[in-house]
Amino acid sequence: MDFFQHQDKAKNRTFLLIVFYILGLLGLTAVMVAAILALFAFVGTEPEPDLILLCIGGVLALVIGGSLFKTAALSAGGGCAVAEALGGRQICSSTTNPGERQLYNIVEEMSLAAGVPIPALYIMDNEKSINAFAAGFSPNAAVIGVNRGTIDLLTRDELQGVIAHEYAHILNGDMRMNMRLIGILFGLQLLAIVGYFVLRSVRFLAVGRQNKGSAAIIMAMLAGGTILMIVGYIGVFFSAIIRAAISRQREYLADASAVQFTRNPDGIAGALKKIGSPNIGSNIANAHAAETSHLFFGDVCGLFSLGGLLATHPDLTTRIRRIDPNFDGRFPKLSEIKPVKHNVIKTNVIKSKTSHFKNLQPTTGSPTIGSKQSVIENIGGLDMANVLTAGVLLGALPKPITESASNPLTAQAVFFAMLLDQEDAIRNRQLNQIQSIGSAFLRSETLRLYPQVRAMPEHEKVPLAQHISASLREMTKAQYRQFSRILDLLIEADQTMDLFEYTIKAVLHRDLDIHFGQAKQFRVRHTALSSVRRPAAAVLSYLAYSGHTDPQDAQKAFAAASEELGLSEPMLRLSETTTRQFDQSLRTLSETCPALKKRIFAAFMTCVWHDGKITPKEAGLIRAIAAMLAVPIPMLA
């Protein structure tokens, strides 16, 4: 199943979630009516139909309102809000802690290999068990959190297996679905929460002087709180069933994807075996663990799963045997687990001597593509050879660039250095703009890094931009606005925006504008080609002219791609294919549904591949298009 099919599957699961939610509402309503009738029968009076309808309406309003409120709160806070609610502490890109540094390196290599921004990383320091989760609404706004025990007790291969499992959830569309699940199910559990607090508040009223009026109020609160608790736990039960129905099979798929990504079944199997070790486990003590249980790598509250009926995760032994058929069911003792010594060399994955890496070699040099189909098939996937290549690229960065990239202030200077013009007059004007809007320090840092950045091959600068963007997330909103203003001025200094400048800007802003609240996540607005035929023709025209000097060859490439897409729009004139129009067209196309986006991207690849080759310029175009369409394209190397 490819990336776009996974996205459609996730959309279908959303429909399934809505169906389950409606069934949960009906169940709550039925139990509420039964509870009210039983109460009237107990006191010996006839039930009032209006009162019953009022109670039902109140319950539905509370449940639906709670779901909408929680969903809105999650949409505003994203994965970071979930991680912080679970007690997570964000890891800075400049961390020097050996365990945290190793985790960051693994995530950085995988992100670069998969073509997605580096997720924000959180550690739950108070959780000594082994567990991890991914949260967020899109791959470019993802968060990965791990327990302290995950870092302290797992080897690099095992940690890489766990992180690959979380990347599978990110790339398969599970993460977005899981976030929606938190919001929607909160409403079903809200009655139990309200009932709990009503019963707790009774004891405060009971303290002090008693009279008939207060006694009546206390009795009413006891009755109301008990009913809410009983009815509410029906909602809790339905919530658990929904989590189990939607989440459990996705864990098998993520385990299999992790093995495929790393080509090392021992890694993730070893992590699962350590979870089964006595006194380690995967439980989470945080109060929000239950409502987020379906996000985690391992089961967080297995004792309350009614023998596995309501478990969000498959049985641990079954998971391991699917990866390691020879597993004998014996979990290691705590005394058998040796303390992990973290190797913080950035490219230590390349130096691994284990057999599963011996046939994998990182690819260096200019970007090449095996075929159009291979690129499309690898979208949304991870490949260990690409991870190795990412490690090589990151490890080969000059030391001054590496040091500057880990600090949000000096990381800005690396970006500015990439955009300095080769002409002295223009470059001096750009440096003056950096100083007048930013600072003299930023100007001197940019000038210091310029020779190192200029010496880099152009195809390595886009991965460098992705690498740096993680540090830039640590800026304040005011700092980011200043950075964006300088960036725009540097690009406009020569009165043109070339393809490299546009690619850098697209890769950067598609991620950071959303992170800093200056742009919203793109939503699906177009499901039919007829509604986006002009933007599609504009991008195809731009691609055709960029890859061919002969107008007739460009026309043939455009025609071949249009025929494949079923597009009848004419090709634009060369004078009409501006970078501005290219950008606006891509923004429209980013709002297409997964199935249509796949067809459009395949047509783009047909246009680029029409002459049987791809130039570095075309590779940059593909990267820019992928960034704007939120298509996680792997490294083109």
XYZ file of C-alpha atoms in Angstrom:
637
model
C 0.000 0.000 0.000
C 1.502 3.380 -0.964
C 1.510 6.697 0.893
C -1.597 8.086 -0.817
C -3.568 4.892 -0.182
C -2.610 5.124 3.482
C -4.019 8.654 3.571
C -7.286 7.479 2.022
C -7.448 4.591 4.493
C -7.001 7.065 7.339
C -9.889 9.090 5.920
C -12.066 5.953 5.832
C -11.177 5.248 9.471
C -12.424 8.730 10.326
C -15.824 7.719 8.939
C -15.674 4.535 11.025
C -14.867 6.646 14.083
C -17.944 8.807 13.485
C -20.127 5.696 13.219
C -18.755 4.347 16.514
C -19.213 7.756 18.110
C -22.887 7.864 17.125
C -23.353 4.358 18.542
C -21.706 5.551 21.744
C -24.102 8.503 21.924
C -27.076 6.182 21.416
C -25.784 3.893 24.155
C -25.341 6.798 26.545
C -28.835 8.056 25.763
C -30.400 4.643 26.344
C -28.640 4.197 29.693
C -29.586 7.738 30.747
C -33.267 7.089 29.989
C -33.127 3.790 31.882
C -31.470 5.493 34.873
C -34.103 8.250 34.982
C -36.980 5.733 34.745
C -35.411 3.648 37.516
C -35.068 6.752 39.713
C -38.729 7.711 39.212
C -39.780 4.135 39.926
C -37.725 4.161 43.113
C -39.433 7.298 44.447
C -42.824 6.074 43.253
C -43.808 8.862 40.855
C -44.649 9.024 37.181
C -41.770 10.213 34.917
C -42.257 13.570 33.219
C -41.678 13.308 29.424
C -40.371 16.880 29.281
C -37.877 16.141 32.041
C -36.653 13.039 30.226
C -36.199 15.002 27.000
C -34.388 17.744 28.920
C -31.998 15.227 30.475
C -31.331 13.585 27.120
C -30.731 16.967 25.498
C -28.411 17.968 28.344
C -26.388 14.770 28.033
C -26.027 15.091 24.266
C -25.076 18.764 24.549
C -22.459 17.974 27.196
C -20.956 15.067 25.245
C -20.911 16.753 21.836
C -19.790 20.058 23.339
C -16.983 18.304 25.197
C -15.800 16.620 21.994
C -15.852 19.899 20.068
C -14.040 21.745 22.868
C -11.285 19.131 23.172
C -10.870 18.896 19.399
C -10.534 22.676 19.145
C -7.981 22.723 21.972
C -5.926 19.999 20.283
C -6.098 21.796 16.943
C -4.678 24.920 18.581
C -1.950 23.161 20.582
C -1.161 20.251 18.268
C 1.202 17.480 19.287
C 3.147 19.781 21.614
C 0.051 20.220 23.805
C -0.273 16.430 24.122
C 3.416 15.984 24.951
C 3.340 18.715 27.600
C 0.142 17.328 29.156
C 1.962 14.001 29.512
C 4.798 15.713 31.386
C 7.196 15.925 28.461
C 10.241 18.190 28.324
C 11.321 19.366 24.882
C 14.834 18.462 23.732
C 16.788 21.316 22.189
C 18.718 20.690 18.978
C 21.877 21.767 20.829
C 21.548 19.166 23.614
C 24.822 17.648 24.811
C 23.286 14.882 26.929
C 24.612 11.637 25.340
C 21.287 9.782 25.389
C 19.295 12.750 24.141
C 21.918 13.481 21.485
C 21.716 9.920 20.188
C 17.912 10.103 20.026
C 18.092 13.425 18.190
C 20.606 12.020 15.683
C 18.395 9.015 14.928
C 15.328 11.194 14.393
C 17.291 13.682 12.301
C 18.635 10.984 9.966
C 15.218 9.387 9.529
C 13.527 12.728 8.839
C 16.054 13.659 6.185
C 15.778 10.225 4.581
C 11.956 10.339 4.541
C 11.704 13.947 3.353
C 9.762 15.267 6.358
C 10.657 18.044 8.822
C 12.354 16.943 12.028
C 9.609 16.404 14.643
C 9.755 18.229 17.969
C 11.247 15.805 20.504
C 10.048 15.397 24.085
C 11.293 13.277 26.983
C 9.053 12.239 29.874
C 11.707 12.268 32.597
C 9.458 10.831 35.311
C 8.517 7.729 33.307
C 11.127 4.999 33.822
C 9.383 2.394 31.653
C 9.958 1.882 27.910
C 7.449 3.663 25.694
C 7.130 6.296 22.967
C 4.429 8.092 21.000
C 3.872 10.287 17.942
C 1.359 13.140 18.005
C 0.284 15.883 15.627
C -2.023 16.554 12.704
C 0.475 16.324 9.824
C 4.026 15.088 9.114
C 5.302 18.684 9.021
C 3.929 19.400 12.520
C 4.695 16.110 14.257
C 5.937 15.458 17.780
C 7.743 12.366 19.034
C 7.901 11.704 22.770
C 9.818 8.997 24.623
C 10.026 7.817 28.227
C 13.292 8.232 30.107
C 13.536 4.442 30.251
C 13.437 4.264 26.440
C 16.696 6.213 26.268
C 18.367 4.610 29.281
C 17.532 0.947 28.577
C 17.564 0.552 24.785
C 20.552 0.113 22.494
C 20.851 2.293 19.403
C 19.390 -0.424 17.154
C 16.462 -0.962 19.541
C 15.836 2.779 19.857
C 15.965 3.090 16.083
C 13.341 0.326 15.806
C 11.010 2.145 18.210
C 11.452 5.466 16.390
C 10.863 3.754 13.024
C 7.596 2.398 14.459
C 6.538 5.964 15.330
C 7.530 7.203 11.870
C 5.241 4.544 10.418
C 2.347 6.112 12.348
C 3.365 9.565 11.070
C 3.645 8.509 7.425
C 0.644 6.134 7.408
C -1.808 8.802 8.519
C -2.384 7.065 11.884
C -1.079 10.032 13.863
C -3.748 12.452 12.644
C -6.436 9.846 13.230
C -5.169 9.239 16.762
C -5.317 12.958 17.551
C -8.934 13.095 16.380
C -9.653 10.080 18.544
C -8.520 11.948 21.683
C -10.824 14.881 20.974
C -13.897 12.915 20.001
C -13.689 10.349 22.797
C -13.183 13.026 25.447
C -16.862 13.930 25.072
C -17.966 10.348 25.717
C -15.899 10.290 28.922
C -16.956 13.744 30.099
C -20.060 12.553 31.978
C -17.918 10.283 34.159
C -15.509 13.153 34.800
C -18.350 15.522 35.764
C -19.942 12.867 37.980
C -16.617 12.276 39.734
C -16.205 15.964 40.545
C -19.847 16.288 41.707
C -19.357 13.419 44.164
C -16.061 14.867 45.363
C -17.660 18.254 45.991
C -20.326 16.690 48.259
C -17.849 16.234 51.105
C -17.097 19.946 51.167
C -20.807 20.757 51.513
C -21.180 18.128 54.226
C -18.601 19.841 56.442
C -19.983 22.404 58.895
C -23.457 23.202 60.136
C -26.215 20.998 58.748
C -29.836 21.966 58.033
C -32.710 20.511 56.054
C -31.945 22.624 52.993
C -28.301 21.601 52.801
C -29.191 17.951 53.426
C -31.610 18.016 50.495
C -28.938 19.565 48.281
C -26.394 16.944 49.338
C -28.845 14.105 48.626
C -29.643 15.568 45.191
C -25.938 15.919 44.398
C -25.255 12.363 45.538
C -28.048 11.043 43.323
C -27.055 13.187 40.350
C -23.345 12.417 40.698
C -24.007 8.687 40.986
C -26.208 8.701 37.869
C -23.604 10.683 35.951
C -20.891 8.263 37.059
C -22.931 5.197 36.043
C -23.952 6.671 32.706
C -20.512 8.185 32.222
C -18.726 4.880 32.625
C -20.844 3.504 29.827
C -19.207 6.248 27.740
C -15.799 5.256 29.085
C -16.532 1.650 28.070
C -17.584 2.699 24.562
C -14.446 4.853 24.298
C -12.252 1.888 25.181
C -13.984 -0.297 22.584
C -13.525 2.367 19.902
C -9.821 2.760 20.737
C -9.276 -0.986 20.605
C -11.207 -1.405 17.344
C -9.317 1.348 15.520
C -5.827 1.129 17.057
C -4.910 -2.507 17.533
C -4.365 -3.573 13.924
C -2.422 -0.370 13.209
C 0.231 -1.508 15.697
C 0.911 -4.673 13.679
C 1.316 -2.569 10.545
C 3.662 -0.103 12.286
C 5.780 -2.990 13.629
C 6.078 -4.470 10.140
C 6.904 -1.054 8.672
C 9.643 -0.544 11.280
C 11.268 -3.819 10.255
C 10.999 -2.828 6.593
C 12.434 0.636 7.286
C 15.419 -0.505 9.354
C 15.926 -3.954 7.776
C 16.719 -5.067 11.313
C 13.999 -7.131 13.041
C 16.240 -7.566 16.100
C 15.961 -3.856 16.883
C 12.221 -3.510 17.469
C 11.929 -7.115 18.725
C 14.617 -6.391 21.322
C 12.732 -3.310 22.517
C 9.485 -5.291 22.862
C 11.271 -8.050 24.789
C 12.665 -5.527 27.257
C 9.148 -4.127 27.743
C 8.102 -7.646 28.811
C 10.866 -7.772 31.411
C 9.618 -7.692 35.033
C 9.935 -4.263 36.682
C 10.257 -2.439 33.342
C 7.046 -2.631 31.324
C 5.481 0.214 29.340
C 2.999 1.690 31.844
C 2.576 5.473 32.085
C 1.845 7.037 35.485
C 0.633 10.393 34.132
C -3.054 11.230 34.710
C -3.608 11.733 30.959
C -2.273 8.268 30.063
C -5.699 6.637 29.660
C -7.075 9.161 27.164
C -3.864 9.004 25.085
C -3.198 5.269 25.455
C -3.699 4.583 21.746
C -0.811 6.916 20.836
C 1.873 4.842 22.518
C 4.306 2.194 21.307
C 3.355 -0.141 24.181
C 0.252 -0.703 26.292
C 0.057 1.905 29.085
C -2.648 0.314 31.288
C -2.844 -3.388 30.493
C -4.302 -4.358 33.870
C -7.607 -2.689 32.979
C -8.131 -4.167 29.529
C -10.563 -6.970 30.572
C -8.262 -9.745 29.450
C -7.276 -7.963 26.278
C -10.823 -7.181 25.111
C -10.314 -3.427 25.521
C -6.544 -3.364 24.990
C -5.330 -0.724 22.553
C -2.328 -2.903 21.667
C -1.999 -6.564 20.659
C -0.584 -9.108 23.088
C 3.167 -8.485 23.560
C 4.194 -12.082 22.844
C 2.124 -12.124 19.660
C 3.751 -8.886 18.462
C 7.230 -10.293 19.071
C 6.524 -13.623 17.344
C 5.284 -11.808 14.242
C 8.742 -10.246 14.043
C 10.799 -13.107 15.561
C 9.043 -16.465 14.967
C 11.670 -18.226 17.122
C 10.817 -16.272 20.270
C 10.396 -18.772 23.141
C 8.240 -16.514 25.307
C 11.036 -15.808 27.799
C 11.534 -12.138 28.654
C 14.925 -10.936 29.929
C 15.359 -10.247 33.631
C 16.289 -6.760 34.748
C 19.690 -8.066 35.881
C 20.341 -9.349 32.324
C 19.862 -5.916 30.733
C 23.213 -4.165 30.596
C 23.403 -0.377 31.039
C 23.500 1.348 27.658
C 26.572 3.381 26.774
C 25.501 6.006 24.284
C 27.681 6.641 21.247
C 27.041 10.219 20.179
C 29.033 10.145 16.937
C 26.595 11.555 14.389
C 27.292 8.884 11.785
C 27.757 5.911 14.130
C 24.926 4.106 12.319
C 27.229 3.904 9.299
C 29.982 2.315 11.381
C 27.759 -0.515 12.546
C 29.318 -3.932 11.973
C 26.117 -5.900 12.303
C 25.166 -8.179 9.428
C 21.948 -6.402 8.502
C 23.939 -3.345 7.348
C 26.740 -5.117 5.475
C 25.052 -4.944 2.055
C 23.797 -1.388 2.490
C 25.979 1.424 1.251
C 25.247 5.138 1.525
C 25.033 6.972 -1.774
C 26.959 10.200 -2.178
C 27.491 12.588 -5.039
C 24.977 14.270 -7.319
C 21.316 13.331 -7.000
C 20.091 10.601 -9.308
C 16.763 8.861 -9.716
C 16.301 5.268 -10.804
C 12.951 5.856 -12.459
C 9.776 7.880 -12.171
C 7.941 4.901 -10.719
C 10.577 4.264 -8.046
C 10.186 7.827 -6.760
C 6.386 7.543 -6.559
C 6.522 4.126 -4.905
C 8.935 5.367 -2.240
C 6.855 8.408 -1.244
C 6.015 8.202 2.438
C 8.514 5.422 3.004
C 11.856 5.003 4.711
C 14.826 3.160 3.321
C 17.905 2.265 5.358
C 20.225 3.170 2.485
C 18.723 6.667 2.530
C 19.142 6.817 6.315
C 22.800 5.938 5.868
C 23.135 8.599 3.187
C 21.531 11.143 5.501
C 24.054 10.212 8.165
C 26.892 10.722 5.699
C 25.598 14.141 4.632
C 25.100 15.309 8.205
C 28.424 13.913 9.341
C 30.265 15.573 6.433
C 28.992 19.072 7.206
C 31.845 21.478 8.025
C 32.279 21.959 11.763
C 31.471 25.715 11.731
C 28.134 24.993 10.004
C 27.289 22.127 12.365
C 27.998 24.246 15.434
C 26.038 27.222 14.109
C 23.072 25.076 13.014
C 22.371 23.916 16.582
C 21.629 27.420 17.890
C 18.479 29.289 16.762
C 20.347 32.599 16.440
C 23.397 31.416 14.508
C 21.248 28.981 12.480
C 19.670 32.065 10.910
C 23.130 33.088 9.692
C 23.570 29.716 7.940
C 20.332 30.322 6.053
C 21.345 33.855 5.137
C 24.728 32.609 3.919
C 22.974 30.227 1.510
C 21.171 33.188 -0.068
C 24.070 35.630 -0.429
C 24.688 36.625 -4.024
C 28.019 36.006 -5.768
C 28.164 39.597 -7.057
C 29.941 41.844 -4.561
C 27.577 44.815 -4.885
C 24.424 42.743 -4.336
C 26.044 40.744 -1.540
C 27.118 43.904 0.296
C 23.576 45.259 0.020
C 22.252 41.997 1.452
C 24.730 42.112 4.356
C 23.686 45.668 5.147
C 20.033 44.578 5.243
C 20.929 41.808 7.681
C 22.608 44.323 9.955
C 19.921 47.016 9.761
C 16.989 44.670 10.450
C 18.843 42.035 12.474
C 22.145 42.860 14.120
C 25.839 43.404 13.471
C 26.466 39.980 15.010
C 24.168 38.283 12.465
C 25.971 40.122 9.669
C 29.418 39.006 10.844
C 28.237 35.401 11.381
C 26.704 35.291 7.895
C 29.910 36.607 6.358
C 31.997 34.130 8.356
C 29.935 31.145 7.200
C 29.549 32.265 3.585
C 32.764 30.637 2.197
C 31.890 27.286 3.806
C 28.294 27.333 2.567
C 29.238 28.485 -0.935
C 31.665 25.553 -1.292
C 28.858 23.036 -0.682
C 27.221 21.331 -3.697
C 23.793 22.843 -4.320
C 21.969 19.522 -3.911
C 23.274 19.283 -0.326
C 21.925 22.690 0.660
C 18.271 21.639 0.663
C 18.911 18.837 3.215
C 20.924 21.411 5.179
C 17.889 23.720 5.191
C 15.732 20.879 6.567
C 18.409 20.170 9.172
C 18.482 23.793 10.343
C 14.708 24.276 10.475
C 14.550 22.240 13.698
C 16.742 24.829 15.445
C 14.707 27.686 14.018
C 11.578 26.331 15.725
C 13.177 27.400 19.006
C 12.903 31.076 18.032
C 10.211 33.333 19.448
C 7.414 34.530 17.153
C 8.970 38.007 17.042
C 12.350 36.546 16.078
C 10.726 34.471 13.348
C 8.934 37.492 11.891
C 12.267 39.336 11.758
C 13.984 36.305 10.213
C 11.273 35.957 7.544
C 11.529 39.650 6.650
C 15.307 39.431 6.191
C 14.930 36.224 4.166
C 12.488 37.877 1.762
C 14.774 40.888 1.317
C 17.785 38.681 0.569
C 15.829 36.811 -2.114
C 14.521 40.039 -3.652
C 17.928 41.756 -3.654
C 18.672 40.848 -7.293
C 15.042 41.515 -8.391
C 14.489 37.834 -9.236
C 13.756 34.590 -7.399
C 15.631 31.671 -8.899
C 14.617 28.052 -8.435
C 17.098 27.371 -5.635
C 15.845 30.380 -3.665
C 12.246 29.305 -4.145
C 13.067 25.730 -3.071
C 14.770 26.927 0.096
C 11.867 29.245 0.888
C 9.272 26.529 0.191
C 11.018 23.954 2.372
C 11.326 26.487 5.173
C 7.984 28.242 5.173
C 5.836 25.144 4.588
C 7.079 23.989 7.982
C 7.780 27.083 10.074
C 4.902 29.332 8.988
C 2.484 26.731 10.322
C 4.562 26.167 13.469
C 4.565 29.882 14.337
C 0.886 30.349 13.529
C 1.421 32.487 10.411
C -0.297 29.929 8.196
C -2.896 27.214 8.658
C -2.623 23.583 7.765
C -3.900 23.078 4.237
C -7.257 21.319 4.115
C -8.757 19.191 1.375
C -10.905 21.471 -0.773
C -10.632 19.803 -4.185
C -11.547 16.229 -5.039
C -11.987 16.569 -8.822
C -9.421 17.504 -11.464
C -11.878 19.951 -13.041
C -11.522 22.311 -10.065
C -7.705 22.513 -10.302
C -7.066 22.132 -14.037
C -5.537 25.614 -14.453
C -3.080 25.353 -11.525
C -2.091 21.878 -12.752
C -1.443 23.224 -16.259
C 0.590 26.117 -14.822
C 2.897 23.825 -12.836
C 3.249 21.392 -15.758
C 4.175 24.309 -18.053
C 6.801 25.512 -15.588
C 8.264 21.993 -15.347
C 8.284 21.514 -19.117
C 10.133 24.774 -19.802
C 12.581 24.227 -16.918
C 13.703 20.830 -18.178
C 13.920 21.529 -21.918
C 15.675 24.235 -23.909
C 13.857 23.274 -27.121
C 10.230 24.570 -27.088
C 9.065 21.538 -29.099
C 10.563 19.135 -26.540
C 8.881 21.130 -23.780
C 5.539 20.880 -25.626
C 5.933 17.099 -25.987
C 6.690 16.676 -22.279
C 3.670 18.806 -21.372
C 1.440 16.836 -23.750
C 2.567 13.459 -22.377
C 1.923 14.520 -18.795
C -1.442 16.113 -19.665
C -2.585 12.962 -21.449
C -1.679 10.826 -18.444
C -3.536 13.190 -16.111
C -6.532 13.618 -18.420
C -5.944 17.371 -18.629
C -7.237 19.352 -21.622
C -5.806 22.757 -20.670
C -3.347 24.318 -23.162
C 0.283 24.871 -22.272
C 1.103 28.359 -20.976
C 3.471 30.650 -22.848
C 7.000 30.920 -21.471
C 6.397 34.522 -20.394
C 3.428 33.395 -18.279
C 5.370 30.828 -16.241
C 6.570 33.000 -13.379
C 7.792 31.782 -10.008
C 4.971 33.692 -8.319
C 2.342 31.917 -10.388
C 4.130 28.588 -9.804
C 3.904 29.166 -6.037
C 0.220 30.149 -6.108
C -0.634 27.119 -8.238
C 1.149 24.752 -5.864
C -0.723 26.210 -2.891
C -4.014 25.425 -4.624
C -2.889 21.915 -5.553
C -1.823 21.260 -1.956
C -5.522 21.294 -1.054
C -6.416 18.290 -3.232
C -7.476 14.937 -1.818
C -4.827 12.148 -1.587
C -6.062 10.190 -4.635
C -6.065 13.282 -6.866
C -2.745 14.492 -5.463
C -1.181 11.168 -6.420
C -2.368 11.520 -10.024
C -1.110 15.100 -10.216
C 2.298 14.280 -8.744
C 2.658 11.297 -11.113
C 1.960 13.635 -14.046
C 4.614 16.039 -12.774
C 7.121 13.170 -12.675
C 6.115 12.148 -16.242
C 6.855 15.674 -17.424
C 10.244 15.770 -15.694
C 11.176 12.246 -16.775
C 10.036 12.658 -20.391
C 13.608 12.990 -21.729
C 14.811 10.011 -19.662
C 16.955 12.040 -17.279
C 16.701 14.480 -14.438
C 18.981 17.447 -13.896
C 19.954 18.925 -10.495
C 17.619 21.820 -11.321
C 14.726 19.422 -11.898
C 15.601 17.562 -8.688
C 15.294 20.879 -6.861
C 11.917 21.451 -8.504
C 10.693 18.068 -7.331
C 11.844 18.867 -3.807
C 10.062 22.243 -3.866
C 6.851 20.705 -5.215
C 6.939 17.938 -2.614
C 7.435 20.497 0.171
C 4.475 22.599 -0.950
C 2.184 19.601 -1.498
C 3.183 18.062 1.863
C 4.328 14.937 0.051
C 7.137 13.234 2.034
C 9.487 12.428 -0.810
C 12.659 10.508 0.099
C 16.139 11.719 -0.730
C 16.815 11.750 -4.460
C 20.128 9.992 -4.033
